[in-house]
Short mmCIF file of N, CA and C in Angstrom, two decimals:
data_model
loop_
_atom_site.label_atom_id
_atom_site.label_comp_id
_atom_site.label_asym_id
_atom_site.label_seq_id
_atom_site.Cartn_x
_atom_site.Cartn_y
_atom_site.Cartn_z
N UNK A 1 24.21 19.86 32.10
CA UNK A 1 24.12 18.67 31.30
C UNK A 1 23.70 19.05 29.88
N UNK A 2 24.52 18.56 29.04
CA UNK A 2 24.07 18.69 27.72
C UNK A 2 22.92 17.82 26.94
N UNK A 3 22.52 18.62 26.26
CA UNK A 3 21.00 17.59 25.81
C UNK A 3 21.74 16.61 24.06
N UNK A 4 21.44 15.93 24.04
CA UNK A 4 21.91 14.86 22.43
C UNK A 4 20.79 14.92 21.21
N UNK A 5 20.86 15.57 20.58
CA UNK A 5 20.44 15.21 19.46
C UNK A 5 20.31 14.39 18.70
N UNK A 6 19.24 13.77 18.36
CA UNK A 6 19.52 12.28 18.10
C UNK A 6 19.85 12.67 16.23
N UNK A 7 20.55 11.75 15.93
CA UNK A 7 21.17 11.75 14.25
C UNK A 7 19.73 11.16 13.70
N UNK A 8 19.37 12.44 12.65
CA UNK A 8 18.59 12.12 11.51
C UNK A 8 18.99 11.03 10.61
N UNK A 9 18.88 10.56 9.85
CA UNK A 9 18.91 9.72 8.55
C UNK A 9 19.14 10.28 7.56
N UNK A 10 19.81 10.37 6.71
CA UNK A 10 19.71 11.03 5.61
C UNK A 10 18.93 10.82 4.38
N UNK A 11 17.82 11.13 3.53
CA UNK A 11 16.89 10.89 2.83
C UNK A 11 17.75 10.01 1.95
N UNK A 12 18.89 9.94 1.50
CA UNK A 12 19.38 8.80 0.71
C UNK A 12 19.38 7.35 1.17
N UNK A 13 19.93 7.33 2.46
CA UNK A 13 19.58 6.13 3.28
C UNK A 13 18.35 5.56 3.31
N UNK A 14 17.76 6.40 3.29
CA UNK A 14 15.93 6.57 3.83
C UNK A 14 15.27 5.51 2.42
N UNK A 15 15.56 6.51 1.36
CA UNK A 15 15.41 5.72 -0.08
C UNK A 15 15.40 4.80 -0.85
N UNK A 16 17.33 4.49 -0.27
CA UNK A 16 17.33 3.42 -0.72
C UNK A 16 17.01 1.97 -0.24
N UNK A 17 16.55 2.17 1.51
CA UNK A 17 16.14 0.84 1.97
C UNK A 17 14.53 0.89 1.81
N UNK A 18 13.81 2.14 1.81
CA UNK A 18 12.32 2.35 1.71
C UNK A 18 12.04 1.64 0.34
N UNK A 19 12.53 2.53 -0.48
CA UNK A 19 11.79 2.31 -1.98
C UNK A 19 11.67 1.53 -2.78
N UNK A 20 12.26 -0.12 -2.81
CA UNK A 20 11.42 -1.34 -3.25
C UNK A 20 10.38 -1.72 -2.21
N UNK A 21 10.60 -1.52 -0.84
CA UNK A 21 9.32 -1.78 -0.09
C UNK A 21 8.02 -1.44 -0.53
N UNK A 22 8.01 0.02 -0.95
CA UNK A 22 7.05 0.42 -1.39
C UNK A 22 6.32 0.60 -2.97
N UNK A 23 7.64 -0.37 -3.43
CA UNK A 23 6.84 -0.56 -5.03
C UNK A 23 6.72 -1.79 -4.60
N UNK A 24 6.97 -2.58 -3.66
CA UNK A 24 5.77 -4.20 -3.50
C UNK A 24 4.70 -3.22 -2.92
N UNK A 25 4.35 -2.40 -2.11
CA UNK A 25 3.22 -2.17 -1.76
C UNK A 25 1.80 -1.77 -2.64
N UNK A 26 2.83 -0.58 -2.95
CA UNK A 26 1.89 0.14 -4.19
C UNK A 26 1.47 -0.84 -5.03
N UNK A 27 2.06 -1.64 -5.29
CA UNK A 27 2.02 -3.14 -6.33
C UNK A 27 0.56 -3.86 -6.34
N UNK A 28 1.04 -4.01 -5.12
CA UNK A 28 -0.10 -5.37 -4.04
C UNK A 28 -1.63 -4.41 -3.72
N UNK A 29 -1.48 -2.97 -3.46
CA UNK A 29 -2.29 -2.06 -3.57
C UNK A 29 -3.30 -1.90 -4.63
N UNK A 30 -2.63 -1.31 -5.63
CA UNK A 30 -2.85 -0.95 -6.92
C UNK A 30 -3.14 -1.76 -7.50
N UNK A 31 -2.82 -3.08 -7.87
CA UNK A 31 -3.10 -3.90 -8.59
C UNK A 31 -2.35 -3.99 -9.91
N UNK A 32 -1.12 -3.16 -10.10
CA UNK A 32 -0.57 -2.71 -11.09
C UNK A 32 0.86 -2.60 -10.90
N UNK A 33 1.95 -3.56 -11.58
CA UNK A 33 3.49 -3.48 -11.31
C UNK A 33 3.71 -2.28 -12.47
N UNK A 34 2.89 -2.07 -13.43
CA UNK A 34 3.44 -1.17 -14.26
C UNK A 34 3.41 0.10 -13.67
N UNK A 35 2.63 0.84 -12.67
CA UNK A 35 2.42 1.68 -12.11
C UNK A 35 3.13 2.45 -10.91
N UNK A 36 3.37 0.65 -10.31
CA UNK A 36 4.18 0.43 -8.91
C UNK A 36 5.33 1.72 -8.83
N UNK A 37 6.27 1.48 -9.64
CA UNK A 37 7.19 2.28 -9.40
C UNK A 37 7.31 3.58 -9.01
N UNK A 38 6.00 4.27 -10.26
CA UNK A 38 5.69 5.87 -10.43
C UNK A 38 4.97 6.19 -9.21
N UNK A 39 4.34 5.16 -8.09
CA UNK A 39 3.46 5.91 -7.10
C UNK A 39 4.32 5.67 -6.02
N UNK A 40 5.56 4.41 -6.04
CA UNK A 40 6.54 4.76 -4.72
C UNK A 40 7.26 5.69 -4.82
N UNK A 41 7.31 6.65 -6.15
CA UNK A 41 8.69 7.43 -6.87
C UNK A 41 8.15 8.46 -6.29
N UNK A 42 6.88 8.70 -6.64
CA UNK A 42 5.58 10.02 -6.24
C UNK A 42 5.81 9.89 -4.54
N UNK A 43 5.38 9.00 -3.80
CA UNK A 43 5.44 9.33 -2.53
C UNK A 43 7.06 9.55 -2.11
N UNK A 44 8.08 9.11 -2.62
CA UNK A 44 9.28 9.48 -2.25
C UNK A 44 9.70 10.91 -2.43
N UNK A 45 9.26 11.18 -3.43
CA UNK A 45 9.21 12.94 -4.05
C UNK A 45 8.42 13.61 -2.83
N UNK A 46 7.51 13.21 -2.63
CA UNK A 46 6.75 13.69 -1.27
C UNK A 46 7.58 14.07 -0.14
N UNK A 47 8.34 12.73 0.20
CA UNK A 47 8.85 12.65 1.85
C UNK A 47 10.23 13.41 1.17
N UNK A 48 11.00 13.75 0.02
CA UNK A 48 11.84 13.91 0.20
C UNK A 48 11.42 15.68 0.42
N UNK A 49 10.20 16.04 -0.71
CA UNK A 49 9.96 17.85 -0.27
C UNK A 49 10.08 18.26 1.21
N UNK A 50 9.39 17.21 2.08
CA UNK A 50 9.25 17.75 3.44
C UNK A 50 10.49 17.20 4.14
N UNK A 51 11.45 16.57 4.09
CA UNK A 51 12.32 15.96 4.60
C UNK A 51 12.94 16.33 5.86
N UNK A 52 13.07 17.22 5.85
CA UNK A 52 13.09 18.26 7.40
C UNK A 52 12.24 18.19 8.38
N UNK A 53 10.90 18.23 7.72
CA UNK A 53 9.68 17.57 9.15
C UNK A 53 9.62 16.23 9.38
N UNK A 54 9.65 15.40 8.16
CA UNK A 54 9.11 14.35 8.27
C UNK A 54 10.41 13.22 8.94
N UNK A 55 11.81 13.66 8.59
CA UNK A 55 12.59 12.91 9.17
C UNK A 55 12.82 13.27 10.59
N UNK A 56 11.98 13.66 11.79
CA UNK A 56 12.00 14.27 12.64
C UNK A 56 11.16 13.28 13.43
N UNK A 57 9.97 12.92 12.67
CA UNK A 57 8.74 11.41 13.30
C UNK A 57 9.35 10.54 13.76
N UNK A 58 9.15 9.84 14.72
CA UNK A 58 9.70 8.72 15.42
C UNK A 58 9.87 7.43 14.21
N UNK A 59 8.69 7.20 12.93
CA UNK A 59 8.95 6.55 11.88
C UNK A 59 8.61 7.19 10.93
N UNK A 60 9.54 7.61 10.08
CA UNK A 60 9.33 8.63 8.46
C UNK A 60 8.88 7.05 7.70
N UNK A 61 9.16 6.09 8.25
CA UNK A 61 8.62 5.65 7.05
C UNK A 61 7.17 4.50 7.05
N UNK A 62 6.43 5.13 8.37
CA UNK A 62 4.90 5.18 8.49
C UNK A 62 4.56 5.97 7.70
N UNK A 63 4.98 7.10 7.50
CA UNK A 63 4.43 8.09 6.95
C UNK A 63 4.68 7.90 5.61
N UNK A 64 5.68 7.47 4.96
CA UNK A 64 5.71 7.02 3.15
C UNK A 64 4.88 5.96 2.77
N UNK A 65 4.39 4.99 3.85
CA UNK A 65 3.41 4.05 3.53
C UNK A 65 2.31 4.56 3.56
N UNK A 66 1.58 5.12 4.23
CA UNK A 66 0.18 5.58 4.37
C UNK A 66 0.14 6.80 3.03
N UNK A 67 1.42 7.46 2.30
CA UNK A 67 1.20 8.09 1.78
C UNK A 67 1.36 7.47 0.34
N UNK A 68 2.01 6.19 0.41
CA UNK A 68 1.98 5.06 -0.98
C UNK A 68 0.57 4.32 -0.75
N UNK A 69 0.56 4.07 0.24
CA UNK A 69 -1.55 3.48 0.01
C UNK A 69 -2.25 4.64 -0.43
N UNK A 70 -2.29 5.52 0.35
CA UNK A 70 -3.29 6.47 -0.87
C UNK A 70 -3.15 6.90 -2.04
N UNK A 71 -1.73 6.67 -2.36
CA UNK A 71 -1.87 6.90 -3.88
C UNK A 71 -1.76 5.76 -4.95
N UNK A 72 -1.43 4.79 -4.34
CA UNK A 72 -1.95 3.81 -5.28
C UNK A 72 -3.55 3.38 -4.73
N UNK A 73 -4.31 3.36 -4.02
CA UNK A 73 -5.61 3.88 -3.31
C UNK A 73 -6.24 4.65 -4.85
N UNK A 74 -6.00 5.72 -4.55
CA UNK A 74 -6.32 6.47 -5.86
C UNK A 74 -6.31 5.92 -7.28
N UNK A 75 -4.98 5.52 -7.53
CA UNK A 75 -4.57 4.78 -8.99
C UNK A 75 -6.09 3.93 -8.82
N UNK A 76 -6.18 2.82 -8.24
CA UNK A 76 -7.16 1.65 -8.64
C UNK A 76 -8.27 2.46 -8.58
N UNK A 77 -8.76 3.20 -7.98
CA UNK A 77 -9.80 3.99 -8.42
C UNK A 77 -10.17 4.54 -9.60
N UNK A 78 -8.93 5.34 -9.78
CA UNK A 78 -8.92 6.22 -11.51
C UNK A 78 -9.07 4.77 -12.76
N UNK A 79 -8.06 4.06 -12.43
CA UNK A 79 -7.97 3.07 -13.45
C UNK A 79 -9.52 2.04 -13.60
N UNK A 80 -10.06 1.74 -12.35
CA UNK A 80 -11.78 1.25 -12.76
C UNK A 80 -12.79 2.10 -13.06
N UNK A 81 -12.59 3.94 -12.54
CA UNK A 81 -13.25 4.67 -13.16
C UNK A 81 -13.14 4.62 -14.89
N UNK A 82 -12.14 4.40 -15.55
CA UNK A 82 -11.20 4.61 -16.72
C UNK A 82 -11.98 3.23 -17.48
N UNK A 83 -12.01 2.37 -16.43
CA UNK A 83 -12.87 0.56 -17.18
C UNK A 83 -14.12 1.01 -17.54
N UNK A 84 -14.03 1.35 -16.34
CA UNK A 84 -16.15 1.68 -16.40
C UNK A 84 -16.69 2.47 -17.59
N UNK A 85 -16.08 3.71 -17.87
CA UNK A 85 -16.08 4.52 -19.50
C UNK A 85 -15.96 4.00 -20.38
N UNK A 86 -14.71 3.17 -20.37
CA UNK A 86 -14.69 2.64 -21.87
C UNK A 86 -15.56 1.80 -21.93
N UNK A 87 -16.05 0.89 -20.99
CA UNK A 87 -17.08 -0.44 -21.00
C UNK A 87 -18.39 0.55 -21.43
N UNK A 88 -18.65 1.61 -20.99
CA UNK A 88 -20.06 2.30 -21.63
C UNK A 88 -19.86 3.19 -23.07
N UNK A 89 -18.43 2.70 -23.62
CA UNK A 89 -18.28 3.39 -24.90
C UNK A 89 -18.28 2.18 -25.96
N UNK A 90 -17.76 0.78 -25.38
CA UNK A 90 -18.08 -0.13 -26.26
C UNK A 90 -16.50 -0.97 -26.49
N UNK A 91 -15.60 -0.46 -25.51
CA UNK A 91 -14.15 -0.79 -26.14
C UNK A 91 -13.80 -2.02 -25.08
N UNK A 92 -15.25 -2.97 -24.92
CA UNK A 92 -14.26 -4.13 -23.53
C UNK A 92 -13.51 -4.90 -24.19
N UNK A 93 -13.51 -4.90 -25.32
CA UNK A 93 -12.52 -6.13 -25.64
C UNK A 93 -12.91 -7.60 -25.82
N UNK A 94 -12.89 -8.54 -26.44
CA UNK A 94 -13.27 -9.62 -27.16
C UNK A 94 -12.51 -10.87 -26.51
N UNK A 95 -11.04 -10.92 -26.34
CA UNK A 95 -10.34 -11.47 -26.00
C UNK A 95 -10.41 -11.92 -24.56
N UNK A 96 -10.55 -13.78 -23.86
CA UNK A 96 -10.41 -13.51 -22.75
C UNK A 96 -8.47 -13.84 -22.27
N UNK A 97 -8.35 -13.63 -21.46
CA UNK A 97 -6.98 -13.03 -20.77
C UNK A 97 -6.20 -14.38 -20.46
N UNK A 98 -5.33 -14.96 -20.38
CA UNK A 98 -4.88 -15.87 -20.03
C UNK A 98 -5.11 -15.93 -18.41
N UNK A 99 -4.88 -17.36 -18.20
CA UNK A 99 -5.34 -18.15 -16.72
C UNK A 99 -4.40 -17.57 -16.04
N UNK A 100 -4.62 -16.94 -14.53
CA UNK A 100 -3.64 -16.30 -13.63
C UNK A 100 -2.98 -17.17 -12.69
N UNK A 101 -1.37 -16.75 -12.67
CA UNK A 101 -1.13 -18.38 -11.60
C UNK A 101 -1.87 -17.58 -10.23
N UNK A 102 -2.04 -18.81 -9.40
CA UNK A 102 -2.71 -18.79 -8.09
C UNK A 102 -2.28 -17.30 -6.87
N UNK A 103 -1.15 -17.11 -6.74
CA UNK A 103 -0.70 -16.06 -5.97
C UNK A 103 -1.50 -14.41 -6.98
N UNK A 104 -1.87 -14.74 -8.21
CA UNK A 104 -2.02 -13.05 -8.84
C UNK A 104 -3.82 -12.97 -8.19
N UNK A 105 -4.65 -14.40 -8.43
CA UNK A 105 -6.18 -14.77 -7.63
C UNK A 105 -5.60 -14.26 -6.53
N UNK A 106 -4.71 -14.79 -5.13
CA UNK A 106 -5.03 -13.95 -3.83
C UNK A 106 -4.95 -12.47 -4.57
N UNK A 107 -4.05 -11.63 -5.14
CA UNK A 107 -3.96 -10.11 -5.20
C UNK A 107 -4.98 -9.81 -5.95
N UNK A 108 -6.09 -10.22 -6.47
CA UNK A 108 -6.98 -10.14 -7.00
C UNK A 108 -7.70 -9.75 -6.35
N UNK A 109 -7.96 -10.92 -5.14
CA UNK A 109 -9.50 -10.48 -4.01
C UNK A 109 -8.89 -9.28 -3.12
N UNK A 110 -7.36 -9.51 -2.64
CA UNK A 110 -6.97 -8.08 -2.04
C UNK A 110 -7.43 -7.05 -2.36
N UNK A 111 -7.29 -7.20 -4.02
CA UNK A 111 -7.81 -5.38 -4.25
C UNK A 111 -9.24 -5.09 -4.21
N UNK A 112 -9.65 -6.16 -4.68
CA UNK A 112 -11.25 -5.92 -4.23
C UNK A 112 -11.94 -5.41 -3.06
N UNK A 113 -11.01 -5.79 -1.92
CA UNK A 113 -10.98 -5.26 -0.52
C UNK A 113 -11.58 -3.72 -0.72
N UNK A 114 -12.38 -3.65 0.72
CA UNK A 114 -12.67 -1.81 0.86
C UNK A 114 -11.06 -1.26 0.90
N UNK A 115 -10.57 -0.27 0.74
CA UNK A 115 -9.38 0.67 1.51
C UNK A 115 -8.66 0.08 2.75
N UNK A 116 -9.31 0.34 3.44
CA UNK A 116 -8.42 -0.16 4.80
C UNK A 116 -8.06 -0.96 4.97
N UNK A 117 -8.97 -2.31 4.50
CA UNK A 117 -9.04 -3.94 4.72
C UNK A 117 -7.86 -3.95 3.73
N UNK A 118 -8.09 -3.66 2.44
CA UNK A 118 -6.48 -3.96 1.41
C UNK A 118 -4.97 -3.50 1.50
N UNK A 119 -5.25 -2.05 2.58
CA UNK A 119 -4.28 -1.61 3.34
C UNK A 119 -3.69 -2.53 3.89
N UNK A 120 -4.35 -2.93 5.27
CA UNK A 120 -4.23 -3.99 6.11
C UNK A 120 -3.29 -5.24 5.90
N UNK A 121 -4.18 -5.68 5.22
CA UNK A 121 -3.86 -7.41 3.89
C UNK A 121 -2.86 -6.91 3.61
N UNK A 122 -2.57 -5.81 3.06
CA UNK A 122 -1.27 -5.71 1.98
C UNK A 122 0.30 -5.66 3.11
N UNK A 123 -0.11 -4.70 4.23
CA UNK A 123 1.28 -4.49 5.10
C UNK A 123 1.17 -5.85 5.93
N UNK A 124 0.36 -6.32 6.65
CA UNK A 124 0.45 -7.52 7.23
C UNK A 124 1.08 -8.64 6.40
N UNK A 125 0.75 -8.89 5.37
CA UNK A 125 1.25 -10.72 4.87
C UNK A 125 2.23 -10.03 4.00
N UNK A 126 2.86 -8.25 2.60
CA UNK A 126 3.39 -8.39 1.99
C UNK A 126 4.31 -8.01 2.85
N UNK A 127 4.52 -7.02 3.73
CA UNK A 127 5.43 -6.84 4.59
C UNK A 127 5.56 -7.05 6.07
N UNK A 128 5.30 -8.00 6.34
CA UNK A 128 4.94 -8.62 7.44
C UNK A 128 5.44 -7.94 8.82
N UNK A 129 4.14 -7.02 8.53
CA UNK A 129 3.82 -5.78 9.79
C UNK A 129 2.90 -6.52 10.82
N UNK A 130 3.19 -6.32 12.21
CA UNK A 130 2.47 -6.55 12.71
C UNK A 130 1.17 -5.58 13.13
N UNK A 131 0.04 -5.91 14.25
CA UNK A 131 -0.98 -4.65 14.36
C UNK A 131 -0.78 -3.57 14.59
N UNK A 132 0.27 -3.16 15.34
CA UNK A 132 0.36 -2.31 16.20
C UNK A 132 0.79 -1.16 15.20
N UNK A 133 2.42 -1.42 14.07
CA UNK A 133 2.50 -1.09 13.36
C UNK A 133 1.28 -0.73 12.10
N UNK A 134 0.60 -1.94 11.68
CA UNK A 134 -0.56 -1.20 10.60
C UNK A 134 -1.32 -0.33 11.35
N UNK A 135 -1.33 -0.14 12.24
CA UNK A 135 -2.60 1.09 13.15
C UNK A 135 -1.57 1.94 13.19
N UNK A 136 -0.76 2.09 13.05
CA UNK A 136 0.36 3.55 13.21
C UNK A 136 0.27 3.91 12.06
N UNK A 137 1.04 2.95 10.85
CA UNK A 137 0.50 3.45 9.43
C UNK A 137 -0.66 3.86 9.13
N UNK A 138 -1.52 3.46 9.26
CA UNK A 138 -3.02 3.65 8.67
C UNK A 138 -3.89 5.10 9.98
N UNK A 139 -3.16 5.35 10.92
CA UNK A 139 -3.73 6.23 11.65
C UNK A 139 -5.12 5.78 12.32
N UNK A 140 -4.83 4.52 12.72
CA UNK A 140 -6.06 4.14 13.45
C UNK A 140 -5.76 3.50 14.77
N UNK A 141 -6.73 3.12 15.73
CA UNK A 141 -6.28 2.61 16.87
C UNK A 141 -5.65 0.98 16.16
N UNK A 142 -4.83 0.15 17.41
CA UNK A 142 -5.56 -0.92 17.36
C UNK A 142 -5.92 -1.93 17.21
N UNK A 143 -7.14 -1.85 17.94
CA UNK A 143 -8.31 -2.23 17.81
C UNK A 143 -8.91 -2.31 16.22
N UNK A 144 -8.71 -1.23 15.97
CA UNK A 144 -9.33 -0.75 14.42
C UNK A 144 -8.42 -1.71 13.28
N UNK A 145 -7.56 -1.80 13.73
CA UNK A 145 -6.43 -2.22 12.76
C UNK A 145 -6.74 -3.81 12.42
N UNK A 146 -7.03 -4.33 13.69
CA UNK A 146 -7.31 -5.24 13.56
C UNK A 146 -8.55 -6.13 13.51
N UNK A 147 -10.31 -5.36 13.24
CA UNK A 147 -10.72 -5.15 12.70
C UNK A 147 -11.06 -5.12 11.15
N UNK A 148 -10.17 -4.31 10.70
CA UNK A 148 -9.26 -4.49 9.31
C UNK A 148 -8.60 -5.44 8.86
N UNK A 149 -8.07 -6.22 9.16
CA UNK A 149 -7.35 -7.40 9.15
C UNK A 149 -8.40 -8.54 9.00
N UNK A 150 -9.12 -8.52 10.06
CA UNK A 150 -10.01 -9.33 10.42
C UNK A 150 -11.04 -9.61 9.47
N UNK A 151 -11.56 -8.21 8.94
CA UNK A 151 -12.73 -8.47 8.10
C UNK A 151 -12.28 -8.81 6.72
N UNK A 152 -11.45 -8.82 6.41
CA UNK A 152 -10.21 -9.07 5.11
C UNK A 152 -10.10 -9.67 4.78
N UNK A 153 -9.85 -10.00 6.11
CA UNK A 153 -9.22 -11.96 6.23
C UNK A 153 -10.17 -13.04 5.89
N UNK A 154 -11.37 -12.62 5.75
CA UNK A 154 -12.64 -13.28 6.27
C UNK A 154 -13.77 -13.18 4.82
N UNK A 155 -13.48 -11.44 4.24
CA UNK A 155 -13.72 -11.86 2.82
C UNK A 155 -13.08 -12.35 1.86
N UNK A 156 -11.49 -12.31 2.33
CA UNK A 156 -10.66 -13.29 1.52
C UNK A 156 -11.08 -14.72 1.22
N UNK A 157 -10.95 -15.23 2.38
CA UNK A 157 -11.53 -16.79 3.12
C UNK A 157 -12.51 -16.98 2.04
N UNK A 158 -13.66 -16.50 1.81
CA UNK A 158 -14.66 -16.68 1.19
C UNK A 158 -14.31 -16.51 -0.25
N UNK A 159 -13.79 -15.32 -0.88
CA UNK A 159 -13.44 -14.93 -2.27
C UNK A 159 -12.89 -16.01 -2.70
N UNK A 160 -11.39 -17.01 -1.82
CA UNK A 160 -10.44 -17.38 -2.65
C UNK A 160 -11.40 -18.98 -2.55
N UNK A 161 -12.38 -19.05 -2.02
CA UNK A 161 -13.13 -20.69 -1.65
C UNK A 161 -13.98 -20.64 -2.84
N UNK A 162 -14.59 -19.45 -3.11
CA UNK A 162 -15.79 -19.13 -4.54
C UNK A 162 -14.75 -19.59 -5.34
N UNK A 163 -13.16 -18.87 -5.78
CA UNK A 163 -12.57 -19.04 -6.65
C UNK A 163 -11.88 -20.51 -6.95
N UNK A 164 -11.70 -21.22 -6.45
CA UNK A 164 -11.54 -22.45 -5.71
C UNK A 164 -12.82 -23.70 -6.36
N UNK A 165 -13.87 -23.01 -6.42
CA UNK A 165 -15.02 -23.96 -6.43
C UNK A 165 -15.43 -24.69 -4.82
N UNK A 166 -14.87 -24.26 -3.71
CA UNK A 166 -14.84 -24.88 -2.78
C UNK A 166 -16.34 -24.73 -2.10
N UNK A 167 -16.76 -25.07 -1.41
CA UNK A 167 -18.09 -24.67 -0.96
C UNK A 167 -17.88 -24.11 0.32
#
């Protein structure tokens, strides 16, 4: 009996249905559409170096998400490290910002989220992953996943009611 090899994907295929997915992610992540692009472009550059291992995973493209959350993960980090300096050099700025419509307030408290929880938030409602999937992405049970979700969900609840005036 002969054994079947199952047909890879070809990283072009892979690309072109992955890679607006993951500039909404990085987006919704990051907090930044100007950015979005360069950190789904960066993790695509990634999966395409290893493309030989990685198109081999039962989902290559668990693995481009968990590797677009950490780097837009990173971005919002660098970029409030980057606030925080200039705010102790004197450059905050005078001007306040125009009123945000209502959907940019939810991505607001998202990012505020710890890591995981904004992970979570972000693949659940922007790409409407279910648990099982965000615990595959994120490398957690779960249980854990949803957890994540849960506690998210819950400082959301509260963030968008403060923002709201609601009590």
């Amino acid at each position: 009996m002969t054994e079947t090899v199952p047909i890879r994907e070809t990283f072009e295929a892979f690309y072109l249905r992955e890679f607006p997915r993951m500039v909404a992610l990085a987006a919704a992540v990051s907090g930044s559409r100007a950015i979005a692009e360069d950190l789904a472009q960066e993790a695509m550059v990634r999966a395409h170096r290893h493309w030989d291992r990685i198109s081999a995973y039962d989902k290559p493209g668990a693995w481009v998400r968990r590797v677009t959350i950490n780097l837009a993960t990173s971005a919002l980090r660098k970029r409030a490290a980057e606030a925080r300096r200039l705010l102790r050099l004197g450059h905050g700025g005078t001007e306040l910002p125009p009123p945000e419509p209502e959907d940019e307030a939810v991505w607001a408290a998202v990012r505020r989220l710890p890591d995981r929880q904004r992970a979570a938030v972000a693949l659940h409602y922007l790409e409407d992953r279910p648990v099982r999937q965000i615990a595959e992405i994120l490398d957690c049970t779960e249980s854990t996943a949803k957890v994540h979700l849960h506690k998210g969900r819950t400082a959301l609840s509260a963030a968008l009611a403060n923002h709201r005036g609601v009590a």
